[in-house]
Short mmCIF file of C-alpha atoms and ligand atoms in Angstrom, two decimals:
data_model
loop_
_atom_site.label_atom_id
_atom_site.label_comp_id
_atom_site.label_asym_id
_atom_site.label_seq_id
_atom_site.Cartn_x
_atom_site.Cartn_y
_atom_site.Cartn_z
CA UNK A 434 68.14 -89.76 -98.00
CA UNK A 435 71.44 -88.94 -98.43
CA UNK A 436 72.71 -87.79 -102.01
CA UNK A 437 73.53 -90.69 -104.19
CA UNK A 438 77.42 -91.42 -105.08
CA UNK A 439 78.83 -90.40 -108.50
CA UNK A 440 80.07 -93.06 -110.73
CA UNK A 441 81.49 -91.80 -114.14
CA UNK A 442 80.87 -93.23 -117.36
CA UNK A 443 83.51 -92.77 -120.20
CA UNK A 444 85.15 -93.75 -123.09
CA UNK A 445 86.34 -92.47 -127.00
CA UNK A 446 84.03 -91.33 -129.14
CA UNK A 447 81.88 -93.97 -130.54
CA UNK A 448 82.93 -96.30 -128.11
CA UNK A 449 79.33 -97.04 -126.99
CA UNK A 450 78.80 -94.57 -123.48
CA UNK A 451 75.58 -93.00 -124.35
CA UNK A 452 74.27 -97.05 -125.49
CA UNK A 453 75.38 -98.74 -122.12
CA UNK A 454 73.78 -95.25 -120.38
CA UNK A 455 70.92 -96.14 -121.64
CA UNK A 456 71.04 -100.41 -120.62
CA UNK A 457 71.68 -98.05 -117.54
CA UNK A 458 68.59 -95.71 -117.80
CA UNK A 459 66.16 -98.93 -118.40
CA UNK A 460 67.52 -99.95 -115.13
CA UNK A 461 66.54 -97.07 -113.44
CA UNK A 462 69.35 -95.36 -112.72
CA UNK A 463 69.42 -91.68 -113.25
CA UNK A 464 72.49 -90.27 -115.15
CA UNK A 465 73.61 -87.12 -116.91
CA UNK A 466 75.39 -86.68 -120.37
CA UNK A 467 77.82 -84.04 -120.24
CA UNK A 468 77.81 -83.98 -124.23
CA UNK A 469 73.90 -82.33 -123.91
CA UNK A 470 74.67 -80.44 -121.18
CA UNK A 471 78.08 -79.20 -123.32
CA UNK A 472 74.65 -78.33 -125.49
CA UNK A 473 72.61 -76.48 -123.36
CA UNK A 474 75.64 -74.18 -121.72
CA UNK A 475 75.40 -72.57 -126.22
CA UNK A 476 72.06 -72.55 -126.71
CA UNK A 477 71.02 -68.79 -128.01
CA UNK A 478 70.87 -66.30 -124.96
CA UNK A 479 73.81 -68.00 -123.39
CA UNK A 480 77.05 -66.25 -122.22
CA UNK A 481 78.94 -68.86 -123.82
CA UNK A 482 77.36 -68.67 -127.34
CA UNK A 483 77.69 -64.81 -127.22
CA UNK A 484 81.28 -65.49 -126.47
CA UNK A 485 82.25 -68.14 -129.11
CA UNK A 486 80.11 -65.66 -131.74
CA UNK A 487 82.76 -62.57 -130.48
CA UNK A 488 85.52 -64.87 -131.25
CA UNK A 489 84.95 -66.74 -134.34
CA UNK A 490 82.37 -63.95 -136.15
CA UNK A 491 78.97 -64.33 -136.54
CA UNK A 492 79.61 -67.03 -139.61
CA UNK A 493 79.88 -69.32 -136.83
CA UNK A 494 76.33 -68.93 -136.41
CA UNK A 495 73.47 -71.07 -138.37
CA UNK A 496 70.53 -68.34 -139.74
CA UNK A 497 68.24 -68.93 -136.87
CA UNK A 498 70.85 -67.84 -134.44
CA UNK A 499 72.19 -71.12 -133.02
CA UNK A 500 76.04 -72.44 -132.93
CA UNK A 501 76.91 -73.85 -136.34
CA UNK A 502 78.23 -77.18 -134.57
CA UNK A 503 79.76 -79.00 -137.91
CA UNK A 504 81.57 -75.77 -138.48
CA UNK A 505 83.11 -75.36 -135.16
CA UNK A 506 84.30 -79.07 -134.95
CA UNK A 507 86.15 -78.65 -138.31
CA UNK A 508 87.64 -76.13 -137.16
CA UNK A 509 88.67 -76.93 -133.35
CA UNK A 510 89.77 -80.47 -133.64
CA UNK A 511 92.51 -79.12 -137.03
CA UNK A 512 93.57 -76.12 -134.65
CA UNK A 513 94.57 -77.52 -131.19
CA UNK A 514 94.59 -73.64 -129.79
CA UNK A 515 90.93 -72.90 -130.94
CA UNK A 516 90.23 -76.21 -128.94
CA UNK A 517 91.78 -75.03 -125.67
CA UNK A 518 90.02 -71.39 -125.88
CA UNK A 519 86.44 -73.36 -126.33
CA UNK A 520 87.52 -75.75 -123.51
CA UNK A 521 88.99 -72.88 -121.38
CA UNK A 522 85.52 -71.21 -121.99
CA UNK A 523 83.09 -73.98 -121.76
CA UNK A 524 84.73 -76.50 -119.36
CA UNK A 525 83.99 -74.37 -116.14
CA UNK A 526 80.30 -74.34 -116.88
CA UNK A 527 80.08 -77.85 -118.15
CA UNK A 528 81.18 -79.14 -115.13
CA UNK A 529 79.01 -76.62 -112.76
CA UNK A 530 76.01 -77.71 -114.25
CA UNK A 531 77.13 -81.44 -114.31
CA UNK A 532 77.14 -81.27 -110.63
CA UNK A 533 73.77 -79.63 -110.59
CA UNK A 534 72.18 -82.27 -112.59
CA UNK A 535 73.70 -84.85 -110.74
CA UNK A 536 71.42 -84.40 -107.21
CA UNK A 537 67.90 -86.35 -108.58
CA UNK A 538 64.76 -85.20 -106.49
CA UNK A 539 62.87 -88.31 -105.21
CA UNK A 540 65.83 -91.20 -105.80
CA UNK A 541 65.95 -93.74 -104.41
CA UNK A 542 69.40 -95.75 -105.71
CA UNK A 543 72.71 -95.26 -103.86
CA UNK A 544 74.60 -93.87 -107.31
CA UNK A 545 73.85 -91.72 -110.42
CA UNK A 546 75.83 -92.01 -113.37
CA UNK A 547 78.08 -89.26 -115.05
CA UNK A 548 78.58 -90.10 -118.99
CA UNK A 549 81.26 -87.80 -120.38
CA UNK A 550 83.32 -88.75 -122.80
CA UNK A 551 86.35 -86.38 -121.37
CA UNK A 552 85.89 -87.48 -117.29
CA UNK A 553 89.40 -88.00 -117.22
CA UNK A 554 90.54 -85.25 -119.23
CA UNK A 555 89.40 -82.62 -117.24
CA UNK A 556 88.40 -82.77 -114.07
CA UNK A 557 85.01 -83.64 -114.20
CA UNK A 558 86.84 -87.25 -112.59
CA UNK A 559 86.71 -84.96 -109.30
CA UNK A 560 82.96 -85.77 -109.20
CA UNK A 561 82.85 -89.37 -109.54
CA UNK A 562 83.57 -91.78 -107.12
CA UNK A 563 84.72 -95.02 -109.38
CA UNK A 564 84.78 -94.98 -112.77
CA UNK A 565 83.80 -97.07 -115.83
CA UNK A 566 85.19 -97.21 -119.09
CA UNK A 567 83.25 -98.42 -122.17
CA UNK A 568 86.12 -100.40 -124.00
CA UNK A 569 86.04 -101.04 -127.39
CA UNK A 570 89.38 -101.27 -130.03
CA UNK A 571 90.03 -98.19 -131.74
CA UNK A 572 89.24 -99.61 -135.38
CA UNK A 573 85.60 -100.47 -134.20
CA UNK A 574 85.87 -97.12 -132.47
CA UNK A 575 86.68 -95.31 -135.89
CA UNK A 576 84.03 -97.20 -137.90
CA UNK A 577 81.20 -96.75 -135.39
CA UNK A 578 81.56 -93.26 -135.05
CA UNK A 579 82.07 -92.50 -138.57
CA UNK A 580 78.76 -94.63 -139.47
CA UNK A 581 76.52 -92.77 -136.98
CA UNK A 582 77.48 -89.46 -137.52
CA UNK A 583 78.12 -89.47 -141.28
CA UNK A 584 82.00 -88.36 -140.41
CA UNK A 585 84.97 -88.97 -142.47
CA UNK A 586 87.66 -91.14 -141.07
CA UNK A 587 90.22 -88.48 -141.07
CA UNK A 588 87.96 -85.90 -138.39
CA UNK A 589 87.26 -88.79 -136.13
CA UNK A 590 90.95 -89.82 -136.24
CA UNK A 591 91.58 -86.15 -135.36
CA UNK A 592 89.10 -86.56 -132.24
CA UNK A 593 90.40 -89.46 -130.99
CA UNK A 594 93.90 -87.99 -130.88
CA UNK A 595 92.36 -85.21 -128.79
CA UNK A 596 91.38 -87.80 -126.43
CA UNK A 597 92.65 -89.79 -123.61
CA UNK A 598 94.78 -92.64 -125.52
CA UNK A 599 92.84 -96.07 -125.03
CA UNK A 600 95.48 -97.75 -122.67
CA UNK A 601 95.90 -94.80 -120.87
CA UNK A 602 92.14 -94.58 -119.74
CA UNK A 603 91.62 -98.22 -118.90
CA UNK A 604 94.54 -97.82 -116.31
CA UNK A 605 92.03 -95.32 -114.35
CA UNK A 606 89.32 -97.70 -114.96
CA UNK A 607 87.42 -99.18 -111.68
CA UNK A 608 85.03 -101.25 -113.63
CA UNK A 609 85.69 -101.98 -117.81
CA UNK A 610 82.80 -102.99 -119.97
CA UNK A 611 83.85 -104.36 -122.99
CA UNK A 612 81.48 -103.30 -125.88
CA UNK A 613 82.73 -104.97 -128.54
CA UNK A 614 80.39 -107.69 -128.89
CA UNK A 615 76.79 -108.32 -129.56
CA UNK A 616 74.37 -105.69 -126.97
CA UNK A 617 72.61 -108.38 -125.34
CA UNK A 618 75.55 -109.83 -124.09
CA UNK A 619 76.16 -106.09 -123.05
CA UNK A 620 73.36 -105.78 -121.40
CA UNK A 621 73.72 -108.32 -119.06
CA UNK A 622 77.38 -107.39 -118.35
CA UNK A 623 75.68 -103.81 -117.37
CA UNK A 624 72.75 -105.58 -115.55
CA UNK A 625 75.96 -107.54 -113.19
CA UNK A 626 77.66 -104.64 -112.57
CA UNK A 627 74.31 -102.23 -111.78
CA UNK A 628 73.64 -105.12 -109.19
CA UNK A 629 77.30 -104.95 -107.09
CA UNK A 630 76.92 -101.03 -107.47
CA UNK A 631 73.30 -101.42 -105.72
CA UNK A 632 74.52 -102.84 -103.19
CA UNK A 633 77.13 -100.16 -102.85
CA UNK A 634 80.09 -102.78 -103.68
CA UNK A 635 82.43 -100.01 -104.26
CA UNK A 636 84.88 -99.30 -101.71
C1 COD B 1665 83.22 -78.98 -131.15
C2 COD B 1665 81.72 -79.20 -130.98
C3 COD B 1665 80.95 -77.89 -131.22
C4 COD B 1665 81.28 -80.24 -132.03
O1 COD B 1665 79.92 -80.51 -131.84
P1 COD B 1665 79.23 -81.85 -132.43
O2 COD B 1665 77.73 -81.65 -132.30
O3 COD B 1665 79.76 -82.09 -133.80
O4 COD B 1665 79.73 -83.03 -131.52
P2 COD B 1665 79.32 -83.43 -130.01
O5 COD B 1665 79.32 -82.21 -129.14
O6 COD B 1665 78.09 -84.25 -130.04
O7 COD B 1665 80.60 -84.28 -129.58
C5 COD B 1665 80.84 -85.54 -130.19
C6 COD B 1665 82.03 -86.18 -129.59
O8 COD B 1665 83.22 -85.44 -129.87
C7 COD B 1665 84.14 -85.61 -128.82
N1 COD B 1665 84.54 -84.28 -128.29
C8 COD B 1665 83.77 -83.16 -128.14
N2 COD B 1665 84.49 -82.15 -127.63
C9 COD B 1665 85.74 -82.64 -127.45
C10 COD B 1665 86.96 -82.07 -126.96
N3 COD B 1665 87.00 -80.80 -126.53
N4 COD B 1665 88.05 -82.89 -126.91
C11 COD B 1665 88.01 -84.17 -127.32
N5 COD B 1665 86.89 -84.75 -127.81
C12 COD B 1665 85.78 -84.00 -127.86
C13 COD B 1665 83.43 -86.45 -127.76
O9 COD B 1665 83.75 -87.81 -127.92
C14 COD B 1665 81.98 -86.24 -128.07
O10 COD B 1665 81.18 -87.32 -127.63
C15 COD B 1665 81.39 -79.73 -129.55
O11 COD B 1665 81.87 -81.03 -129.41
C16 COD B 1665 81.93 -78.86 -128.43
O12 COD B 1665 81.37 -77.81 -128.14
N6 COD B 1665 83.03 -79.31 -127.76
C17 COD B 1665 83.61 -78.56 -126.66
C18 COD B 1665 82.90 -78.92 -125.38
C19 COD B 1665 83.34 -80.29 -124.90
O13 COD B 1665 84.50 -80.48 -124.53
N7 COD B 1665 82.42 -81.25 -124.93
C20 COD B 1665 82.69 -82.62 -124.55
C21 COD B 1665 81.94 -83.02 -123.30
S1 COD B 1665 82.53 -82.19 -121.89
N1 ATP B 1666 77.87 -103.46 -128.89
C1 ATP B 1666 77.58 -102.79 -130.01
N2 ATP B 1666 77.44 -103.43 -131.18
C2 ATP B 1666 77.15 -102.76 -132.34
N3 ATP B 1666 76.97 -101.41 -132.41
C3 ATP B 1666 77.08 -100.73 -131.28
C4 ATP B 1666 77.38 -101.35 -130.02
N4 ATP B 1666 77.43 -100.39 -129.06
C5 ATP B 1666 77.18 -99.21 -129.68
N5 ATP B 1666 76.96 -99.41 -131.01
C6 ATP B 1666 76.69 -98.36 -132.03
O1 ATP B 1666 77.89 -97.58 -132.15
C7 ATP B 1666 77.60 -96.20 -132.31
C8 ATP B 1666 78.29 -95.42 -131.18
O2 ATP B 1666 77.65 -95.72 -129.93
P1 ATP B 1666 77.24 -94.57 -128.90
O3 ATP B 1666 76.55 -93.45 -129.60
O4 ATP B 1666 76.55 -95.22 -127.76
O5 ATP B 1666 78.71 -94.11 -128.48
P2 ATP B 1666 79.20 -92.91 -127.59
O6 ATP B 1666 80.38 -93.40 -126.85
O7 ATP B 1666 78.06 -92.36 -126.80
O8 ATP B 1666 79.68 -91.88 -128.68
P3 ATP B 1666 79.99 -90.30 -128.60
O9 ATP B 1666 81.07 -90.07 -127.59
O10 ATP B 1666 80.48 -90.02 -129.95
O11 ATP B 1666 78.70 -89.61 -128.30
C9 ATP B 1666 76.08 -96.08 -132.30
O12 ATP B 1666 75.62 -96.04 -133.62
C10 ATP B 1666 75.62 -97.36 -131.59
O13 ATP B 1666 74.34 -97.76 -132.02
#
C-alpha cells in the first residue's frame, strides 16, 4: 500500500489539538505529537540534551539527569534569543523524526495525522498535505491552558505571543474545527470530517 498522506493538526496552546487527536486516535487513525517527540529528541544520552546542558550549565538539569523543563520555559519564552538557539537546535531533529514516525507499519487508512502545535511556524507544514486548525478564542485559550498545566496567565500570554497569531493561522487552514463548545458536539464534527478525509476528499 502506498504511504498514507499527511494531514497536520494545529493550533495555540491549549486550544484543544492533543483532545481532538485523540476523538482522532479512537477513530483509528494513527498520528504523531510533535510536543513528545520535542521530548524524546532531550531525553538523557541525547545530543540535544548534552547540548542545551553546555549552554545553559548543568542547573538546567533536574538531579536524576533529565532537562529541568519548567526551568527552561521560564526562561526561553522571557528571552526571545534563548528561544531561537533551542529552536535552531531542536527544530532539525524534531522534524526528522516527525517524518519517521509518520510511515505506520500495517495501515490501512489513506492519511495519518501530524499534531504540532508550531506546523506553520516552522516548516514542519512541508509534511502535511492539508491542514486543520483547532479554533478556539484566545480567552478560552488562556484559561484552558493555565487550568491544565497549573501556569500563570502572564507565561501562557508570553507563549501565545510566540505563536502564530489566531487569524493568521486560520487563513492557512484547509479544514477549522471549532472547539469551543461542549466535546460531544466535537466529536462528531471530528467523526464528519475523518469520514470526507477517508474517502480521500482532499484535493
Ligand atoms: C520550552 C520547553 C522545554 C517547555 O517544556 P514544557 O514541558 O513546559 O512544555 P511542552 O513542551 O509540553 O510545550 C507546551 C506548549 O508550549 C508551546 N511551545 C513549546 N515550544 C514552543 C516554541 N518554541 N514556540 C512557541 N510555543 C511553544 C506549545 O503550544 C506546546 O504545546 C519545551 O516546550 C521545548 O523544548 N520547546 C522547544 C521545542 C519546541 O519548539 N517544541 C514545540 C513542538 S515542535
Ligand atoms: N471542547 C472542550 N471543552 C472543555 N474543555 C476542553 C475542550 N477541549 C479541550 N479541553 C480542555 O482544555 C485543555 C487543553 O486541551 P488540550 O490539552 O487538548 O490542548 P492542546 O492544544 O493539546 O494544548 P498544548 O498545545 O498546550 O499541548 C485540556 O485540559 C482539555 O481537557
Amino acid at each position: 500500500m502506498e504511504n498514507p498522506v499527511v494531514i497536520g493538526l494545529t493550533g495555540g496552546i491549549g486550544s484543544g489539538k492533543s483532545t481532538v487527536a485523540k476523538m482522532f486516535g479512537d477513530l483509528g487513525v494513527h498520528w504523531v505529537d510533535a510536543d513528545i517527540v520535542a521530548r524524546e529528541v532531550v531525553e538523557p544520552g541525547t545530543p540535544g540534551l548534552e547540548k542545551i546542558a553546555e549552554h545553559f550549565g548543568q542547573e538546567i538539569l533536574q538531579e536524576d539527569g533529565s532537562l529541568d523543563r519548567a526551568a527552561l520555559r521560564t526562561i526561553v519564552f522571557r528571552d526571545p534569543h534563548e528561544r531561537e538557539w533551542l529552536e535552531s537546535l531542536l527544530h532539525p531533529t524534531i522534524r526528522d523524526e516527525l517524518a519517521r514516525q509518520l510511515q505506520p507499519e500495517d495501515y490501512d487508512l489513506p492519511y495519518v495525522l501530524l499534531v504540532s502545535p508550531l506546523l506553520l511556524e516552522t516548516d514542519q507544514y512541508t509534511l502535511a498535505r492539508k491542514v486543520i486548525v483547532v479554533d478556539v478564542p484566545v480567552e478560552t485559550q488562556i484559561e484552558r491552558a493555565m487550568e491544565r498545566d497549573d501556569n500563570p496567565r502572564d507565561q501562557v500570554e508570553r507563549i501565545i505571543a510566540a505563536q502564530m497569531p489566531r487569524e493568521h493561522r486560520l487563513e492557512r487552514a484547509d479544514y477549522v474545527i471549532d472547539n469551543d463548545r461542549p466535546l460531544d458536539q466535537v466529536r462528531d464534527v471530528v467523526r464528519e470530517l475523518h469520514l470526507k478525509l477517508q474517502d480521500k476528499d482532499w484535493d
